[in-house]
Amino acid sequence: MTISIITDSSADIPQDLSSDLGIIVVPCHVLIDGKDCKDGVDICSSEFYEYIANSSNLPTTSQPSIPEFQTVYEEELNKGHDIISIHVSSKLSGTVNSAIQAKTALGAPPNIIIIDSMLASFALGLIAIRAASLVNHEKDLASIHESLLDLCKRTHCIVALDTLDNLYKGGRIGKAQAFLGGMLNVKPILHLREGEVHPLERSRSIKRATNRLSELFGEYLPVTDVGILYSTDSSHCDYLSDLLRPVIADNHPIISQFGPTLGTHVGPNAIGICFITSK
Amino acid sequence: MLATLTSGLDHIGDVSPEHLGEALGILANGSFWGARGNSGVLLSQFIQGVYRHLITHETCTTRDMVDAIKVGHSTAFSSMSEPVEGTMLSIMESVSLSFESSSTIPSGLTPFWQQIVASSRDYVDDTPNQMLLLAQSGVVDSGALGLLTIFVGIWAHYADLQLENIPIYQDIILQTSIQTSITNHPIASDDWGFCTQFVVTNGGNSAKDLRTSLSSLGNSILTTELDNSIKLHIHTKQPQLVIDTALGSGTLNTLMIENMDDHETTTTPLSYETDPDKTCCLISITDDGFGHIFTESGLASNIATEQNDPTFFTSLTQIIEQISPSDIILMATSLNQLKTIQHLEEASICGSTVKTMVFHTPVHAICAALTFNPYNDSSVNFAKMSSQASQTLCISINPLPNDQLPVYPSQSIDSSQYISTIEYQEIAIHTDIAELISASLPDLCTYTHPILTIYRGSQTSESEAIELVDKLEQILPDTTIDMLFANQSSPLYLISLE
């Protein structure tokens, strides 16, 4: 039985990579000046960041609708495929809920497995990529499910932001509000913990924060999969890659850009790293 | 009273005392150290008296117990500076008197404790007639009610009764609920100040001397003694003054301060909502500018205070009550505030445990505070902040001669918080401060993305500071230079190198 891997666009998987691996990406929605755009379909990352740089209005985001999930699930079921649908943390988005509702609307077939990754952005992307690899070698839905849950627990995401303004304006500040404050040009370093964004450290410049990401990454070694994320300035990625090179050897990081879904919240000039630790 | 008794029982823990006297000794010691509040201290002293009377007893008769209660009452009575009838003291006395008027003392434990409960109950019911405030509120004294509750519990144990099946226990529950609603009413909490407790050790003074020395600073003064330690309880509006006075009698331990007042919020803590997951709160204490930098940067709640500021504890308890952390790190941002916080290490303030840190300059405190995370406990934060402070270089640009520079000492005091002071004479000779600063910097090649932050004092104009920044940017092109108005009266500039 073929297993289809489905995720949502907040996974920030580069489009060519998701196409190559056959990962189905359900687009999230970005509302810009009253216009509903599908992330990665109606608007690409560069257009999105150009928009927020020139607009005082912060776009809003929403999860894929239940019918959108339903349509995708039906298509795959009609092909005779089983489904593993892996999504952004339910503590950050209603996406998992939409997916569950869609499955229920289809009579809750047991061959649709929905996973609340408790992750976001390319940390979720790494899991979807691993899932695509797993289904090539393993055909048992339950054991793949178990493996993915284990991988989710071993996946980390640490992000340095240039500003907390976007998180604040978007109402997603959560626990990161502990680092809110305008003076001193502070760059907050945040991490995903138990599905939520937690404050980790403060740094005084984005360069220093990038260095710190590398040091923090070093505390988790050894790792198996590495991704580097940026929002607007890819030179940060190059710099971070150089810093990581001595410790990850041939394990080349995948470079990804925060898409509109997460980009709305992390804002410009953000840099992040996500990785899966070895057992 | 619960905390007091629990502490006593915790001390017994897994120990298996060989006889009654030994068990009471452990209970008395534990309740002494854990005693909280007016009633708790009285209870601990009562237990102390009972223990002293039965110290050599392997077992005891009910007659012995009556005599022990008498000693317990007199010990508790003597611990108060102004004993007031109508409180738990009356219960203790009434119990012993009730047996004196009886022809016989019951030999069995069940009838013995039943009689104690009965006579205690009579006095508890009568307490509203003995104190004006209780009469106005229509409630019994809470300490007396607490002691009755303990007696009921002991009786229930010997009689093998379930508490919920005892009518008197139901009455206690009812009284407690009335008590709670009355206590929350403004009439019962109008401007009472701070309930302050601590243990004085290694002092030469007696408990009575200590009480006398503090008598003008508050009321409800209670002292209890154990070995070379004196436990003090006082209701005061000036806890700092109480602490300072008590320091003349020995070393302070286990300081606890609770704010008993209803109050309006006058300080501004961090601009975030209370989060139950937060375990630690950072509070800076400043006396010369800089306070706004801590608050506006989101680094810490700040208390701007002078030495011996009588409002310090009011500000401190207000912040703690709003955020309700389990741990607090109190930062003295210069040596001037050392005196304010030096006896607060491990203190319990409004239920939060205090860790103190002293920084030589606000600049060190700011850099350290950057590593603070409210979701980490105080030990983790302490370690990170100490490490950061030791990696921070502060340069002080002073307009005053050496002998007028008491605030920022030279680096010789503590090498872990490095301070380089450029003083008056050098500024007079070298007019270019930028060159002076540059010359005093270590080799910046050893720093990763160095950041020089210039904190401008009140004696320096913004244009002068901007000119300095421009010059430094030319001299140090690979260094990020930030400038903030700190408003300190002296020095002209404080500069951090990170």
mmCIF file of C-alpha atoms in Angstrom, chain B residues 293-434:
data_model
loop_
_atom_site.group_PDB
_atom_site.id
_atom_site.type_symbol
_atom_site.label_atom_id
_atom_site.label_comp_id
_atom_site.label_asym_id
_atom_site.label_seq_id
_atom_site.Cartn_x
_atom_site.Cartn_y
_atom_site.Cartn_z
ATOM 1 C CA ILE B 293 16.772 51.110 31.200
ATOM 2 C CA PHE B 294 15.928 47.976 33.177
ATOM 3 C CA THR B 295 12.189 48.453 32.812
ATOM 4 C CA GLU B 296 12.019 49.765 29.237
ATOM 5 C CA SER B 297 14.356 47.091 27.921
ATOM 6 C CA GLY B 298 12.188 44.445 29.569
ATOM 7 C CA LEU B 299 15.131 43.191 31.605
ATOM 8 C CA ALA B 300 13.761 43.598 35.116
ATOM 9 C CA SER B 301 11.245 45.206 37.384
ATOM 10 C CA ASN B 302 13.014 48.075 39.044
ATOM 11 C CA ILE B 303 12.938 49.668 42.464
ATOM 12 C CA ALA B 304 14.517 53.101 42.573
ATOM 13 C CA THR B 305 15.618 53.594 46.130
ATOM 14 C CA GLU B 306 18.023 55.384 48.396
ATOM 15 C CA GLN B 307 19.693 53.742 51.384
ATOM 16 C CA ASN B 308 17.308 53.136 54.294
ATOM 17 C CA ASP B 309 14.353 53.930 52.076
ATOM 18 C CA PRO B 310 11.269 53.156 54.210
ATOM 19 C CA THR B 311 9.211 52.392 51.099
ATOM 20 C CA PHE B 312 11.618 49.741 49.800
ATOM 21 C CA PHE B 313 9.731 46.746 51.163
ATOM 22 C CA THR B 314 6.408 48.203 50.070
ATOM 23 C CA SER B 315 7.695 48.435 46.481
ATOM 24 C CA LEU B 316 9.326 45.022 46.682
ATOM 25 C CA THR B 317 6.263 43.220 48.018
ATOM 26 C CA GLN B 318 3.991 44.923 45.491
ATOM 27 C CA ILE B 319 6.088 43.621 42.610
ATOM 28 C CA ILE B 320 6.265 40.140 44.087
ATOM 29 C CA GLU B 321 2.540 39.991 44.747
ATOM 30 C CA GLN B 322 1.788 40.969 41.154
ATOM 31 C CA ILE B 323 4.103 38.446 39.539
ATOM 32 C CA SER B 324 3.969 35.698 42.207
ATOM 33 C CA PRO B 325 7.197 33.929 41.278
ATOM 34 C CA SER B 326 8.620 31.103 43.342
ATOM 35 C CA ASP B 327 12.117 32.617 43.143
ATOM 36 C CA ILE B 328 13.352 36.183 43.007
ATOM 37 C CA ILE B 329 16.756 37.463 42.071
ATOM 38 C CA LEU B 330 17.347 40.834 43.691
ATOM 39 C CA MET B 331 20.113 42.780 41.975
ATOM 40 C CA ALA B 332 21.970 45.546 43.738
ATOM 41 C CA THR B 333 23.147 47.505 40.708
ATOM 42 C CA SER B 334 25.946 49.196 42.588
ATOM 43 C CA LEU B 335 27.658 48.775 45.919
ATOM 44 C CA ASN B 336 25.436 51.542 47.299
ATOM 45 C CA GLN B 337 22.545 49.111 47.505
ATOM 46 C CA LEU B 338 24.570 46.346 49.128
ATOM 47 C CA LYS B 339 23.240 47.277 52.548
ATOM 48 C CA THR B 340 19.656 47.133 51.320
ATOM 49 C CA ILE B 341 19.837 43.536 50.184
ATOM 50 C CA GLN B 342 22.672 41.941 52.115
ATOM 51 C CA HIS B 343 20.441 40.231 54.683
ATOM 52 C CA LEU B 344 17.826 39.125 52.204
ATOM 53 C CA GLU B 345 19.707 36.120 50.798
ATOM 54 C CA GLU B 346 17.428 33.072 51.106
ATOM 55 C CA ALA B 347 14.755 35.250 52.730
ATOM 56 C CA SER B 348 11.117 34.422 52.098
ATOM 57 C CA ILE B 349 9.225 37.502 50.967
ATOM 58 C CA CYS B 350 5.520 37.070 50.277
ATOM 59 C CA GLY B 351 6.237 33.379 49.828
ATOM 60 C CA SER B 352 9.004 33.870 47.242
ATOM 61 C CA THR B 353 12.570 32.838 47.960
ATOM 62 C CA VAL B 354 15.178 35.529 47.430
ATOM 63 C CA LYS B 355 18.589 35.185 45.848
ATOM 64 C CA THR B 356 20.732 38.301 45.896
ATOM 65 C CA MET B 357 23.380 39.530 43.481
ATOM 66 C CA VAL B 358 25.588 42.551 43.876
ATOM 67 C CA PHE B 359 27.070 44.278 40.856
ATOM 68 C CA HIS B 360 29.706 46.960 41.007
ATOM 69 C CA THR B 361 28.017 49.012 38.323
ATOM 70 C CA PRO B 362 24.588 49.133 36.668
ATOM 71 C CA VAL B 363 26.416 48.335 33.440
ATOM 72 C CA HIS B 364 27.485 44.948 34.788
ATOM 73 C CA ALA B 365 23.945 44.386 36.030
ATOM 74 C CA ILE B 366 22.460 45.171 32.603
ATOM 75 C CA CYS B 367 24.794 42.798 30.794
ATOM 76 C CA ALA B 368 24.091 40.086 33.350
ATOM 77 C CA ALA B 369 20.341 40.665 33.135
ATOM 78 C CA LEU B 370 20.465 40.036 29.380
ATOM 79 C CA THR B 371 21.020 36.368 30.181
ATOM 80 C CA PHE B 372 18.088 36.168 32.597
ATOM 81 C CA ASN B 373 15.180 33.926 31.637
ATOM 82 C CA PRO B 374 12.066 33.856 33.832
ATOM 83 C CA TYR B 375 11.409 30.239 32.871
ATOM 84 C CA ASN B 376 14.702 29.120 34.415
ATOM 85 C CA ASP B 377 15.096 28.708 38.148
ATOM 86 C CA SER B 378 17.195 31.113 40.184
ATOM 87 C CA SER B 379 20.239 28.828 40.338
ATOM 88 C CA VAL B 380 20.484 28.573 36.541
ATOM 89 C CA ASN B 381 19.929 32.303 36.172
ATOM 90 C CA PHE B 382 22.446 33.089 38.896
ATOM 91 C CA ALA B 383 25.147 31.038 37.181
ATOM 92 C CA LYS B 384 24.517 32.585 33.764
ATOM 93 C CA MET B 385 24.338 36.116 35.123
ATOM 94 C CA SER B 386 27.532 35.740 37.153
ATOM 95 C CA SER B 387 29.352 34.378 34.148
ATOM 96 C CA GLN B 388 28.139 37.208 31.948
ATOM 97 C CA ALA B 389 29.092 39.877 34.485
ATOM 98 C CA SER B 390 32.610 38.479 34.703
ATOM 99 C CA GLN B 391 32.938 38.791 30.916
ATOM 100 C CA THR B 392 31.818 42.414 30.870
ATOM 101 C CA LEU B 393 34.248 45.275 30.941
ATOM 102 C CA CYS B 394 33.040 48.593 32.289
ATOM 103 C CA ILE B 395 34.795 51.846 31.628
ATOM 104 C CA SER B 396 33.902 54.770 33.822
ATOM 105 C CA ILE B 397 34.586 58.313 32.626
ATOM 106 C CA ASN B 398 34.640 60.519 35.689
ATOM 107 C CA PRO B 399 34.750 64.270 36.010
ATOM 108 C CA LEU B 400 35.746 64.179 39.641
ATOM 109 C CA PRO B 401 39.096 63.768 41.341
ATOM 110 C CA ASN B 402 39.988 60.405 42.811
ATOM 111 C CA ASP B 403 38.931 61.130 46.344
ATOM 112 C CA GLN B 404 35.428 62.052 45.250
ATOM 113 C CA LEU B 405 34.698 58.777 43.512
ATOM 114 C CA PRO B 406 33.018 56.617 46.086
ATOM 115 C CA VAL B 407 30.463 55.021 43.796
ATOM 116 C CA TYR B 408 32.499 53.066 41.281
ATOM 117 C CA PRO B 409 35.538 51.420 42.819
ATOM 118 C CA SER B 410 38.579 50.281 40.906
ATOM 119 C CA GLN B 411 38.947 46.790 39.551
ATOM 120 C CA SER B 412 41.163 45.819 42.471
ATOM 121 C CA ILE B 413 38.056 45.109 44.587
ATOM 122 C CA ASP B 414 36.795 42.221 42.513
ATOM 123 C CA SER B 415 38.566 41.011 39.435
ATOM 124 C CA SER B 416 35.461 39.142 38.275
ATOM 125 C CA GLN B 417 33.704 42.430 37.515
ATOM 126 C CA TYR B 418 36.306 44.434 35.691
ATOM 127 C CA ILE B 419 36.166 48.194 35.898
ATOM 128 C CA SER B 420 38.525 50.623 34.292
ATOM 129 C CA THR B 421 38.220 54.142 35.609
ATOM 130 C CA ILE B 422 39.393 57.106 33.602
ATOM 131 C CA GLU B 423 39.626 59.912 36.074
ATOM 132 C CA TYR B 424 39.593 63.661 36.217
ATOM 133 C CA GLN B 425 43.312 64.253 35.822
ATOM 134 C CA GLU B 426 43.503 62.240 32.609
ATOM 135 C CA ILE B 427 40.484 63.968 31.100
ATOM 136 C CA ALA B 428 42.051 67.315 31.888
ATOM 137 C CA ILE B 429 45.233 66.365 30.066
ATOM 138 C CA HIS B 430 43.670 64.420 27.230
ATOM 139 C CA THR B 431 40.739 66.333 25.855
ATOM 140 C CA ASP B 432 39.846 63.619 23.353
ATOM 141 C CA ILE B 433 37.774 61.180 25.387
ATOM 142 C CA ALA B 434 37.306 58.895 22.382
#
